[in-house]
Short mmCIF file of C-alpha atoms in Angstrom, two decimals:
data_model
loop_
_atom_site.label_atom_id
_atom_site.label_comp_id
_atom_site.label_asym_id
_atom_site.label_seq_id
_atom_site.Cartn_x
_atom_site.Cartn_y
_atom_site.Cartn_z
CA GLY H 1 0.08 -0.11 0.11
CA SER H 2 0.74 3.54 -0.09
CA HIS H 3 1.88 3.57 3.59
CA GLY H 4 4.25 0.60 3.27
CA THR H 5 1.54 -1.89 4.55
CA HIS H 6 1.12 -5.04 2.76
CA ASP H 7 -2.44 -6.26 2.19
CA ALA H 8 -2.70 -10.08 2.35
CA GLN H 9 -6.19 -10.28 1.96
CA LEU H 10 -7.93 -12.11 -1.05
CA HIS H 11 -10.28 -9.65 -2.75
CA CYS H 12 -11.62 -11.94 -5.47
CA CYS H 13 -11.75 -15.67 -6.17
CA LEU H 14 -11.76 -16.51 -9.75
CA TYR H 15 -13.50 -19.89 -10.08
CA PHE H 16 -12.68 -21.61 -13.40
CA ILE H 17 -15.16 -24.16 -14.35
CA SER H 18 -14.54 -27.16 -17.13
CA PRO H 19 -16.28 -27.06 -20.39
CA HIS H 20 -19.67 -29.12 -20.44
CA ARG H 21 -19.53 -29.55 -16.76
CA PHE H 22 -20.82 -27.70 -13.59
CA LEU H 23 -20.57 -30.17 -10.84
CA ARG H 24 -22.55 -30.73 -7.36
CA THR H 25 -19.11 -30.21 -5.65
CA ASP H 26 -18.83 -27.10 -7.53
CA ARG H 27 -22.19 -25.81 -6.23
CA LEU H 28 -21.46 -26.67 -2.59
CA PHE H 29 -17.98 -25.12 -2.45
CA LEU H 30 -19.28 -21.89 -3.92
CA ARG H 31 -22.18 -21.83 -1.41
CA ARG H 32 -19.69 -21.99 1.31
CA LEU H 33 -17.12 -19.73 -0.22
CA GLN H 34 -19.73 -17.00 -1.06
CA ARG H 35 -19.62 -15.85 2.62
CA PHE H 36 -15.96 -14.88 2.75
CA MET H 37 -15.10 -13.06 -0.72
CA PRO H 38 -16.57 -11.98 -3.90
CA ILE H 39 -16.61 -14.83 -6.49
CA VAL H 40 -16.40 -14.61 -10.17
CA VAL H 41 -17.22 -17.76 -12.02
CA VAL H 42 -15.24 -18.28 -15.63
CA ILE H 43 -15.71 -21.14 -18.09
CA ALA H 44 -12.15 -22.25 -19.03
CA LYS H 45 -11.18 -23.72 -22.42
CA ALA H 46 -14.01 -21.95 -24.15
CA ASP H 47 -12.37 -23.04 -27.63
CA THR H 48 -13.68 -26.63 -26.96
CA LEU H 49 -17.20 -25.42 -27.12
CA THR H 50 -19.34 -24.21 -29.97
CA ASP H 51 -21.30 -20.88 -29.52
CA ASP H 52 -24.49 -22.88 -29.15
CA GLU H 53 -22.89 -25.24 -26.26
CA LEU H 54 -21.24 -22.24 -24.71
CA ALA H 55 -24.63 -20.45 -24.43
CA ALA H 56 -26.19 -23.69 -22.99
CA GLN H 57 -23.61 -24.13 -20.44
CA ARG H 58 -24.08 -20.38 -19.29
CA ARG H 59 -27.75 -20.84 -18.95
CA GLU H 60 -27.07 -24.32 -16.74
CA VAL H 61 -24.63 -22.41 -14.72
CA ARG H 62 -27.13 -19.51 -14.01
CA ARG H 63 -29.79 -21.80 -13.31
CA ALA H 64 -27.77 -23.81 -11.09
CA LEU H 65 -26.54 -20.83 -9.11
CA ASP H 66 -30.09 -19.38 -8.64
CA ASP H 67 -31.48 -22.72 -7.33
CA GLY H 68 -28.59 -23.17 -5.05
CA GLY H 69 -28.78 -19.70 -3.48
CA ILE H 70 -25.46 -18.78 -4.79
CA HIS H 71 -24.78 -15.06 -5.39
CA LEU H 72 -21.84 -14.25 -7.47
CA TYR H 73 -20.20 -10.89 -7.97
CA THR H 74 -21.29 -9.69 -11.36
CA PHE H 75 -20.16 -6.96 -13.55
CA LEU H 76 -23.63 -5.72 -14.27
CA GLU H 77 -23.32 -2.91 -11.96
CA MET H 78 -20.62 -0.51 -12.11
CA PRO H 79 -18.99 0.93 -8.76
CA ASP H 80 -20.92 3.76 -7.16
CA GLY H 81 -18.68 6.51 -8.69
CA ASP H 82 -19.57 5.19 -12.27
CA ARG H 83 -23.31 5.00 -11.36
CA GLY H 84 -23.79 8.38 -10.37
CA GLY H 85 -24.15 7.17 -6.80
CA ALA H 86 -26.82 4.78 -7.07
CA GLY H 87 -25.11 2.49 -4.54
CA ALA H 88 -26.67 -0.76 -5.49
CA ALA H 89 -24.72 -3.91 -4.65
CA ALA H 90 -23.23 -5.80 -7.46
CA GLU H 91 -24.45 -9.07 -5.95
CA GLY H 92 -27.47 -10.78 -5.20
CA PRO H 93 -30.38 -12.63 -7.09
CA SER H 94 -30.11 -12.72 -10.80
CA LEU H 95 -31.37 -9.57 -12.55
CA THR H 96 -34.61 -9.79 -14.69
CA GLU H 97 -34.15 -9.76 -18.46
CA THR H 98 -35.46 -5.89 -18.48
CA GLU H 99 -33.00 -4.99 -15.96
CA ALA H 100 -30.27 -6.82 -17.37
CA MET H 101 -30.76 -5.14 -20.66
CA ALA H 102 -30.80 -1.73 -19.02
CA GLU H 103 -27.58 -2.45 -17.43
CA GLU H 104 -26.11 -3.62 -20.79
CA LEU H 105 -26.87 -0.17 -22.36
CA ARG H 106 -25.49 1.71 -19.43
CA LEU H 107 -22.06 -0.20 -19.41
CA GLU H 108 -21.96 -0.03 -23.28
CA LYS H 109 -21.32 3.87 -22.63
CA LEU H 110 -18.67 3.08 -19.81
CA LEU H 111 -16.51 0.45 -21.32
CA PRO H 112 -14.71 0.71 -24.48
CA GLY H 113 -14.45 -2.14 -26.79
CA PRO H 114 -16.91 -5.16 -27.40
CA ARG H 115 -18.57 -6.64 -24.43
CA TYR H 116 -20.70 -9.18 -25.54
CA SER H 117 -19.73 -12.15 -27.79
CA ARG H 118 -20.39 -15.89 -28.57
CA LEU H 119 -24.04 -15.46 -27.73
CA ARG H 120 -23.19 -14.09 -24.04
CA ARG H 121 -26.20 -12.17 -22.55
CA PRO H 122 -25.87 -9.67 -19.48
CA GLY H 123 -25.24 -11.57 -16.31
CA ASP H 124 -23.91 -14.71 -18.02
CA CYS H 125 -20.40 -15.87 -16.81
CA LEU H 126 -17.57 -15.14 -18.64
CA ALA H 127 -15.53 -17.65 -20.85
CA VAL H 128 -11.64 -17.67 -21.64
CA LEU H 129 -9.32 -19.53 -23.86
CA THR H 130 -6.37 -21.22 -22.43
CA ARG H 131 -3.84 -20.18 -24.93
CA PRO H 132 -3.75 -19.10 -28.65
CA ALA H 133 -4.21 -22.04 -30.83
CA SER H 134 -4.65 -23.22 -34.47
CA TYR H 135 -7.17 -25.71 -35.76
CA PRO H 136 -8.19 -27.21 -39.17
CA TRP H 137 -10.97 -24.70 -39.10
CA GLY H 138 -9.09 -21.64 -37.98
CA ALA H 139 -7.13 -20.04 -35.28
CA VAL H 140 -8.48 -18.61 -31.85
CA ASP H 141 -6.62 -15.98 -30.05
CA VAL H 142 -6.91 -15.18 -26.32
CA GLU H 143 -6.82 -11.39 -26.75
CA ASN H 144 -9.52 -11.33 -29.37
CA PRO H 145 -12.90 -10.31 -27.97
CA ALA H 146 -14.61 -12.18 -30.43
CA HIS H 147 -13.15 -15.46 -29.23
CA SER H 148 -12.47 -14.87 -25.46
CA ASP H 149 -13.61 -12.66 -22.47
CA PHE H 150 -9.93 -12.49 -21.27
CA ALA H 151 -9.18 -9.08 -22.16
CA LEU H 152 -12.78 -7.86 -20.73
CA LEU H 153 -12.14 -9.92 -17.62
CA ARG H 154 -8.76 -8.31 -17.04
CA ARG H 155 -10.03 -4.86 -17.77
CA LEU H 156 -12.75 -5.34 -15.29
CA LEU H 157 -10.73 -6.75 -12.57
CA LEU H 158 -7.92 -4.48 -12.64
CA SER H 159 -9.68 -1.13 -13.49
CA HIS H 160 -13.29 -0.68 -13.53
CA HIS H 161 -13.95 -2.91 -10.29
CA THR H 162 -10.76 -3.02 -8.35
CA GLU H 163 -11.93 -0.69 -5.69
CA ARG H 164 -15.49 -2.21 -5.60
CA LEU H 165 -13.97 -5.59 -4.95
CA ILE H 166 -11.56 -4.55 -2.36
CA GLU H 167 -14.40 -2.88 -0.40
CA LYS H 168 -16.68 -5.80 -0.63
CA ALA H 169 -13.82 -8.18 0.52
CA ARG H 170 -13.04 -5.95 3.51
CA ALA H 171 -16.77 -5.97 4.52
CA ARG H 172 -17.07 -9.78 4.51
CA TYR H 173 -13.66 -9.88 6.48
CA LEU H 174 -15.14 -7.59 9.07
CA ALA H 175 -18.35 -9.60 9.32
CA PHE H 176 -16.41 -12.68 9.76
CA ARG H 177 -14.08 -11.08 12.49
CA ALA H 178 -17.17 -9.96 14.30
CA ARG H 179 -18.58 -13.50 14.18
CA ARG H 180 -15.38 -15.18 15.54
CA LEU H 181 -15.13 -12.51 18.43
CA ARG H 182 -18.82 -13.23 19.46
CA VAL H 183 -18.03 -17.03 19.28
CA GLU H 184 -14.89 -16.64 21.39
CA SER H 185 -16.64 -14.27 23.88
CA ILE H 186 -19.54 -16.80 24.36
CA ARG H 187 -16.91 -19.47 24.79
CA ARG H 188 -15.04 -17.78 27.37
CA PHE H 189 -18.02 -16.91 29.31
CA LEU H 190 -19.43 -20.57 29.38
CA ALA H 191 -15.86 -21.50 30.59
CA SER H 192 -15.70 -19.06 33.39
CA ALA H 193 -15.72 -20.47 36.87
CA PRO H 194 -18.50 -18.10 38.25
CA LEU H 195 -20.91 -19.38 35.64
CA ALA H 196 -19.91 -23.04 36.30
CA ALA H 197 -20.60 -22.48 39.99
CA THR H 198 -23.97 -20.74 39.52
CA LEU H 199 -25.11 -23.55 36.95
CA ALA H 200 -24.25 -26.09 39.60
CA ARG H 201 -26.19 -24.45 42.51
CA THR H 202 -29.20 -24.14 39.99
CA ALA H 203 -28.89 -27.96 39.57
CA GLY H 204 -28.75 -28.44 43.40
CA VAL H 205 -24.99 -29.29 43.40
CA ARG H 206 -23.09 -28.26 46.44
CA VAL H 207 -20.15 -25.83 45.56
CA PRO H 208 -17.26 -25.49 47.95
CA GLU H 209 -16.77 -21.74 49.01
#
């Protein structure tokens, strides 16, 4: 940091899922992890999927997340400064189609370059390539926004949403710390001798003075 302090906190988890699969273990893990840090789900090896297959997996992931009560960090809402102070959280239940389209139009004015490719809709998870590759049917490029969301993901994480992610991660840590302090306080209270003596007397057990 600017004052020589090192921030060791994890501000965001990029959770990569395999093409064609979104397992029950993925859902269980994400449900637990969402309490501790913002999560962004990314489909890996997107060059192994056709556009239709990729769109189908995105729908499957969104449906599974909604059914499991898993709320990921999405890029449908910009930080407060870019939203004119709207201050709405970028997490929570999936937006409706109308709300998502409104967010898309707003973001189109804020972010340079193409944002939606390969049939991706507002609110869908991003998909990236592992590396540039050549196939009999053509070549794919990690940096090409028509092939991969890598450049968009990098720009969103390291520019437009950096402060927002840090703030949300910090808020989660403070909530976790408060819970732990309450648990420790209760544990110490229950282990204290005066309480033990009081409970013993209430139960009719004679306690030596």
